GROMACS .gro file of C-alpha atoms in nm:
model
  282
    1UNK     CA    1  10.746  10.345  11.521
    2UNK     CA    2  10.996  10.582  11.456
    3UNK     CA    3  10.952  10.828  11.131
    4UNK     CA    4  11.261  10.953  10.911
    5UNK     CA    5  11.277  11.272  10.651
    6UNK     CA    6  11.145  11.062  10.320
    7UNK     CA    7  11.486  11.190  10.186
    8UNK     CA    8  11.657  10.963  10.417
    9UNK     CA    9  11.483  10.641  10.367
   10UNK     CA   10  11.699  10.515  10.023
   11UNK     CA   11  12.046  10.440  10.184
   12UNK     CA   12  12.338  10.223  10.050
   13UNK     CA   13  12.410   9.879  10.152
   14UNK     CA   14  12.734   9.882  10.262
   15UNK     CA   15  12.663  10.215  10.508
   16UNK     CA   16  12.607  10.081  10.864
   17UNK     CA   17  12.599  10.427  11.063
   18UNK     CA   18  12.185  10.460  11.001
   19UNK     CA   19  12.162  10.120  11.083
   20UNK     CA   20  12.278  10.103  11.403
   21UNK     CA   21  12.118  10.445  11.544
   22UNK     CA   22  11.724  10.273  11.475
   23UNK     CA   23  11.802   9.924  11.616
   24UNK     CA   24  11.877  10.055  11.942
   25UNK     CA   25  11.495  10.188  11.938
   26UNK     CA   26  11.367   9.839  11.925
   27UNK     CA   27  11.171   9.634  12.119
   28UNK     CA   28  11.342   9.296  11.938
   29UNK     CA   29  11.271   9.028  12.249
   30UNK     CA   30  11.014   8.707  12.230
   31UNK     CA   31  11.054   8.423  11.994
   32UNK     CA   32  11.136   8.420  11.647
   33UNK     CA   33  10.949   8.304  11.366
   34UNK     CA   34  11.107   8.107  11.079
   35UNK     CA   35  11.055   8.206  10.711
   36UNK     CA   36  11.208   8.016  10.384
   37UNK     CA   37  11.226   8.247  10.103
   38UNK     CA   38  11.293   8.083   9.761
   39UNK     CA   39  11.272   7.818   9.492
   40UNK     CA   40  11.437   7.510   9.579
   41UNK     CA   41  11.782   7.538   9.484
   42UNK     CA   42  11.789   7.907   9.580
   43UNK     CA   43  11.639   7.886   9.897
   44UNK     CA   44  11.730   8.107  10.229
   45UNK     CA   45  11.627   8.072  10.569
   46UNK     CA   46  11.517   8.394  10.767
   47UNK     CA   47  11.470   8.368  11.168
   48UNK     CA   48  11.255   8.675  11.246
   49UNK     CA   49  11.095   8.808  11.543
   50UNK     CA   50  10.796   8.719  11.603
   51UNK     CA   51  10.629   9.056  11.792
   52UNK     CA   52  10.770   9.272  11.534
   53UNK     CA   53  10.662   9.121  11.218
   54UNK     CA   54  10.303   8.984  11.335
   55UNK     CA   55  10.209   9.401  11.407
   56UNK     CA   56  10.330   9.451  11.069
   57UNK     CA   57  10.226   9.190  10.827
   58UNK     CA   58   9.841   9.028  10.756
   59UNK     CA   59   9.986   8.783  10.609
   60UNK     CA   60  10.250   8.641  10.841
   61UNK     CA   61   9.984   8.739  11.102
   62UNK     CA   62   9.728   8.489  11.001
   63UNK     CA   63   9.998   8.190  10.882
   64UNK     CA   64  10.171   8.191  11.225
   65UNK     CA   65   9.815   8.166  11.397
   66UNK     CA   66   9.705   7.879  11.163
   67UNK     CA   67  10.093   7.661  11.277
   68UNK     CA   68  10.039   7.776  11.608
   69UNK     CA   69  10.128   7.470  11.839
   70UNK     CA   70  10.360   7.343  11.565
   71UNK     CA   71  10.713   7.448  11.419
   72UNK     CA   72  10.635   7.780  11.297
   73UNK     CA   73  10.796   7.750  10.965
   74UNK     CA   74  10.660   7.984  10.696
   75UNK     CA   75  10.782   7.885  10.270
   76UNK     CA   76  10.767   8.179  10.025
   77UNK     CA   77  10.890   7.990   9.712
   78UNK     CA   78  10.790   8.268   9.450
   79UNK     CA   79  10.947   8.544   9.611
   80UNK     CA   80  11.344   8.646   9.557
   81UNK     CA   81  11.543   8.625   9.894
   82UNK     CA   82  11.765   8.947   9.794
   83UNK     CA   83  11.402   9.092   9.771
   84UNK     CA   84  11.319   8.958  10.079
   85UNK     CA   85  11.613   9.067  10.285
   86UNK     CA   86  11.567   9.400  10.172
   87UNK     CA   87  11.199   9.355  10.322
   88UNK     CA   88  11.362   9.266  10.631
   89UNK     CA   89  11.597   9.482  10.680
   90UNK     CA   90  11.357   9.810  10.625
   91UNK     CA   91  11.112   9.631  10.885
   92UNK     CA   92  11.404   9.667  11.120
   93UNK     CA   93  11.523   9.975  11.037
   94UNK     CA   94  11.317  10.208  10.842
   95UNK     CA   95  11.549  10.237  10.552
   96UNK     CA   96  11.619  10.031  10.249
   97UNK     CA   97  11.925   9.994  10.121
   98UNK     CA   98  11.905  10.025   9.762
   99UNK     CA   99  12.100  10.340   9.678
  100UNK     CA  100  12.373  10.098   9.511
  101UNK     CA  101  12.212   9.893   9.350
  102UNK     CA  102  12.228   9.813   8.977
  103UNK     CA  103  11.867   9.793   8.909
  104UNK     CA  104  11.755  10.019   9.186
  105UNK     CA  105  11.385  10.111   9.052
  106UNK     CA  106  11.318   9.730   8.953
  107UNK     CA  107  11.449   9.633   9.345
  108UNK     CA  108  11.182   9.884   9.445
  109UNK     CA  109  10.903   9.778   9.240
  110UNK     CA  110  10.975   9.384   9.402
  111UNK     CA  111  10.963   9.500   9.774
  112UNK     CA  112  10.656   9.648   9.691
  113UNK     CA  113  10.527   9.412   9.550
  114UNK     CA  114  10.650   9.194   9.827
  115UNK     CA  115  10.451   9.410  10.063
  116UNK     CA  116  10.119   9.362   9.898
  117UNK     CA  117  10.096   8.970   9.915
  118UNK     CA  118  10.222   9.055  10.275
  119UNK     CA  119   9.960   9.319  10.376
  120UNK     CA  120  10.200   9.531  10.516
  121UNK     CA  121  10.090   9.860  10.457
  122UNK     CA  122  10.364  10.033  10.652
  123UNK     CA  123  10.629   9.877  10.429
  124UNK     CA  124  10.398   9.971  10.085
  125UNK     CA  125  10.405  10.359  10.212
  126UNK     CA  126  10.752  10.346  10.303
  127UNK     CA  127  10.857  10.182   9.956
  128UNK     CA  128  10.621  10.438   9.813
  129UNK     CA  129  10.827  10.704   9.986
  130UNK     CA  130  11.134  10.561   9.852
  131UNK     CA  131  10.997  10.581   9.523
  132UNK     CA  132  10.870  10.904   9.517
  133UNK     CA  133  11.269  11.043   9.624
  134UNK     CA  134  11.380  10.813   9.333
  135UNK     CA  135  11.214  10.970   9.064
  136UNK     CA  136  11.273  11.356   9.222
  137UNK     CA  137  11.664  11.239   9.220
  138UNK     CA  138  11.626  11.051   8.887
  139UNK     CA  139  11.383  11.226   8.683
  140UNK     CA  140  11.400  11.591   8.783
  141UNK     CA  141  11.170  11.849   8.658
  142UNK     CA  142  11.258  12.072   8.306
  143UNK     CA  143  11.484  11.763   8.211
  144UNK     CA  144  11.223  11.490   8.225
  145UNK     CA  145  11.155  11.282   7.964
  146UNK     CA  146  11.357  11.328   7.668
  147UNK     CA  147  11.197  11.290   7.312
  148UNK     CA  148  11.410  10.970   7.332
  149UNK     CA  149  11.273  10.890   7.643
  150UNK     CA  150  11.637  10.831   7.785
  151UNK     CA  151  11.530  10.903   8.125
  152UNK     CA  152  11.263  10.581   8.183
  153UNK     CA  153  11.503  10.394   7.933
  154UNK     CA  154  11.790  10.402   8.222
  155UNK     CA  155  11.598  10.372   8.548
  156UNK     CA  156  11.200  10.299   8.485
  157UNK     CA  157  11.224   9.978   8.249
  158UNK     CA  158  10.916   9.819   8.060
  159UNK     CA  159  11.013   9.519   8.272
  160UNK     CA  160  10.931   9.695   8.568
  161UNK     CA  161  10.594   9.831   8.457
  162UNK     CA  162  10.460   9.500   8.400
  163UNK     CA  163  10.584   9.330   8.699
  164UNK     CA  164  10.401   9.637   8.903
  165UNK     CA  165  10.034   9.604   8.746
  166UNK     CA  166  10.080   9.223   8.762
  167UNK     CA  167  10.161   9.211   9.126
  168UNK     CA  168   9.940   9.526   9.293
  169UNK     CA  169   9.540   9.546   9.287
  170UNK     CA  170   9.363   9.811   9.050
  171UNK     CA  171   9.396  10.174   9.254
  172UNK     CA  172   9.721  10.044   9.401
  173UNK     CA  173   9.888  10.367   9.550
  174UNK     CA  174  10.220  10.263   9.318
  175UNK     CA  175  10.056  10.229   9.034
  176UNK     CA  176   9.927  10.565   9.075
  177UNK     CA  177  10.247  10.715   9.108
  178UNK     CA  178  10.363  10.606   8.828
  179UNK     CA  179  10.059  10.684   8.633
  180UNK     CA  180  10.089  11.043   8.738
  181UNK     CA  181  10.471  11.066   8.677
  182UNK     CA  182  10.446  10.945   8.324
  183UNK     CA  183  10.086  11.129   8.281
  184UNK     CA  184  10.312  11.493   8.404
  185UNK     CA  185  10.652  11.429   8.254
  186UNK     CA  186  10.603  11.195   7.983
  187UNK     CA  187  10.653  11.245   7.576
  188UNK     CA  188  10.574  10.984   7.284
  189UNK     CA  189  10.946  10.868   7.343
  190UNK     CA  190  10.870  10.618   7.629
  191UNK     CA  191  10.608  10.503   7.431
  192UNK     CA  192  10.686  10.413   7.113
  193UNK     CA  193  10.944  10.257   7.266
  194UNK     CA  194  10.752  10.037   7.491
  195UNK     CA  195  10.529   9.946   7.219
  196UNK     CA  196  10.306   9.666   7.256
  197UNK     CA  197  10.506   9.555   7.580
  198UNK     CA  198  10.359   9.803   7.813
  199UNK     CA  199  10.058   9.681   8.044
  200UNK     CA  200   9.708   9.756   7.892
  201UNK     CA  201   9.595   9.827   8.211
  202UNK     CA  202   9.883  10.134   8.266
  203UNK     CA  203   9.824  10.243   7.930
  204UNK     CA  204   9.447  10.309   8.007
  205UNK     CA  205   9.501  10.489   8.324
  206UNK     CA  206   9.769  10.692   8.172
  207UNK     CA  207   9.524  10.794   7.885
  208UNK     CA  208   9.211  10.830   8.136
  209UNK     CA  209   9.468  11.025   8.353
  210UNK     CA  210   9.589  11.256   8.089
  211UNK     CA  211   9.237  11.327   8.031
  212UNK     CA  212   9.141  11.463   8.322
  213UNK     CA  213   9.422  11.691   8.348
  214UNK     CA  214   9.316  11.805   7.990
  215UNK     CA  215   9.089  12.072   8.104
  216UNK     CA  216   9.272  12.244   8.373
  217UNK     CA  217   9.611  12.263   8.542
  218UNK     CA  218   9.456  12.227   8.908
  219UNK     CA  219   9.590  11.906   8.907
  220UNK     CA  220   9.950  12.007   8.908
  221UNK     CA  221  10.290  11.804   8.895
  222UNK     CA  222  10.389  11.487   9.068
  223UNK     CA  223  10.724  11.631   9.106
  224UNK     CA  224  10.554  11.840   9.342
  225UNK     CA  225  10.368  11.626   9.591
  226UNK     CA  226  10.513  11.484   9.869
  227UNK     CA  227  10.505  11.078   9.898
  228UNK     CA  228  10.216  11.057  10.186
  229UNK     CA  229   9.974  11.160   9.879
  230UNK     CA  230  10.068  10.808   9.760
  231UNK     CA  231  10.003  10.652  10.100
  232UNK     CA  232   9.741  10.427  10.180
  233UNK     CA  233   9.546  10.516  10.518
  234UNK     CA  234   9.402  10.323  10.733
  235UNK     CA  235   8.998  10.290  10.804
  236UNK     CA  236   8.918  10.610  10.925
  237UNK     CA  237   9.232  10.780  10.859
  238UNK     CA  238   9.154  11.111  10.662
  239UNK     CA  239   9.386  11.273  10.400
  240UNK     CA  240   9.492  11.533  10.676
  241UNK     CA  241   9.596  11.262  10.930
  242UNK     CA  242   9.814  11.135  10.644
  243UNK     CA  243   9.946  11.444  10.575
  244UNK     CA  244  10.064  11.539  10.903
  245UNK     CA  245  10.346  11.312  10.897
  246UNK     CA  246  10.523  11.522  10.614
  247UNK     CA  247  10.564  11.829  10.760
  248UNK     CA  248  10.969  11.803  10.721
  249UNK     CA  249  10.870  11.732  10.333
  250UNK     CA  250  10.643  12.020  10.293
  251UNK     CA  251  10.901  12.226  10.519
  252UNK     CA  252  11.159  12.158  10.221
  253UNK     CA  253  10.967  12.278   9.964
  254UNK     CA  254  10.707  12.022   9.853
  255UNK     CA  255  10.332  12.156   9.817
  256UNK     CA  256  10.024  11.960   9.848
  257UNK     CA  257   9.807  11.881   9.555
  258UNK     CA  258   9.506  11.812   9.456
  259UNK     CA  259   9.378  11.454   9.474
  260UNK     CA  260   9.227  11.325   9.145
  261UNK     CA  261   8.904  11.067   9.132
  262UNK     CA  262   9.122  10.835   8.954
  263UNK     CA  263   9.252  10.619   9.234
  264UNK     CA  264   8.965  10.683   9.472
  265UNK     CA  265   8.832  10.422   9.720
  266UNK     CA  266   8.597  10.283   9.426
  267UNK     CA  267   8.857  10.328   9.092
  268UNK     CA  268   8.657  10.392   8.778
  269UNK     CA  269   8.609  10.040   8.582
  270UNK     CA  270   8.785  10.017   8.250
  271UNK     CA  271   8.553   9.994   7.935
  272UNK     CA  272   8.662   9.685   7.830
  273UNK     CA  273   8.752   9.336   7.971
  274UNK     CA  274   9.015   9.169   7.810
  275UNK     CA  275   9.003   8.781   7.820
  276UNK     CA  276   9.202   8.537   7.610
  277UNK     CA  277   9.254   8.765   7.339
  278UNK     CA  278   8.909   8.918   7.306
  279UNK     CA  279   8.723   9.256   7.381
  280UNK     CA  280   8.408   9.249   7.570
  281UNK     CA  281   8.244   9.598   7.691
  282UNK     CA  282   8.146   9.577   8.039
   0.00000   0.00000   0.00000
């Protein structure tokens, strides 16, 4: 699988050049699967090949195996199709075309989350990738958030905070990105602002976050990571293997970091469930 500079992975719809140069790596032959992505009335049909997708995707892996024999027709009613094609087209290509969009942070946060019911980790670390040059070209260090919080207000919505901790696990690389990015650069702006709207769940790891870094600056700035510290790695995959593939980041200027306990393999509980309206300690 080929690897691009993680500056080169957001890329405008309606530019074809990268496009082109990545398809021609392919290995695109066998049959295709079918996939229907949609609600009824908005429904679109997606004929993909089958090799490709099965090494990428859990998900797809196991629903193809279960039809086997039988039209292999896979229904995604509760996902977008825009959301899906973007999916698509990054599987093929390695980028996603974003850069244009209206909402581009939000059409991030929805391939993601995409990814995750798909267990397709090497679409979550590329999307995470994506995200991480989004907020370095969006949010950039010194500016950061305003008192008035205009930079979240204009490309990291409420909306899309929710939608995030609703569709990713606890210890979700994304979420911690996030977490970190508001946790570094954030003032009370963003948050009075977001009020009562804002996930309890992102609210508590932001607070348990900004705790940690209370004591010391070891833990530096987000700005200043490069986007493999927000990969996940496979089963005996260290931190180092990760690393490895981001020498062209680091060679621009990014430094490592430390790693925080926060989002470890075994993410610290929170102190309280919260369940139909009421507060039990765990």
């Amino acid at each position: 699988m080929f690897v691009l500079p993680r500056a080169q992975i957001r890329v405008s719809s309606v530019s074809r050049s990268p496009f082109k140069a990545n398809l021609t790596s392919l290995s695109i032959n066998g049959e295709c699967i079918e996939v229907i992505v949609g609600k009824k009335n908005h429904r679109e049909e997606f004929y993909l090949h089958e090799r490709l997708f099965m090494s990428h995707s859990g998900f797809l892996k196991r629903a193809h195996i279960i039809r086997r024999g039988e039209k292999s027709t896979i229904i995604l009613p509760e996902y977008d199709s825009s959301t899906f094609q973007l999916y698509v087209v990054m599987t093929y290509t390695g980028f996603l075309a974003t850069k244009d969009l209206p909402e581009e942070w939000q059409s991030l946060v929805d391939v993601y989350i995409l990814a995750e019911w798909l267990e397709d980790k090497w679409a979550k670390n590329r999307v995470v990738d994506a995200m991480h040059s989004f907020v370095r070209e969006h949010i950039p260090r010194a500016v950061g958030f305003t008192a008035e919080g205009s930079q979240t207000k204009d490309h990291i919505s409420v909306a899309s905070l929710v939608s995030l901790y609703a569709g990713t696990p606890a210890g979700s690389p994304a979420r911690k990105l996030v977490v970190e990015l508001f946790a570094d650069n954030g003032t009370e702006g963003w948050l009075v602002r977001g009020g009562d709207l804002l996930p309890r769940e992102f609210l508590f790891d932001v607070t348990h976050r900004l705790l940690q870094k209370r004591p010391s600056v070891i833990f530096g700035n987000m700005l200043d990571r490069p986007s493999s510290h927000y990969h996940e790695t496979s089963e005996g995959e260290t931190d180092r293997d990760c690393k490895s593939t981001t020498k062209n980041v680091e060679a621009a200027g990014e430094k490592p970091a430390f790693t925080g306990a926060l989002f470890g393999k075994a993410p610290t509980p929170p102190l309280f469930n919260f369940s139909n309206g009421a507060e039990a300690k765990t």
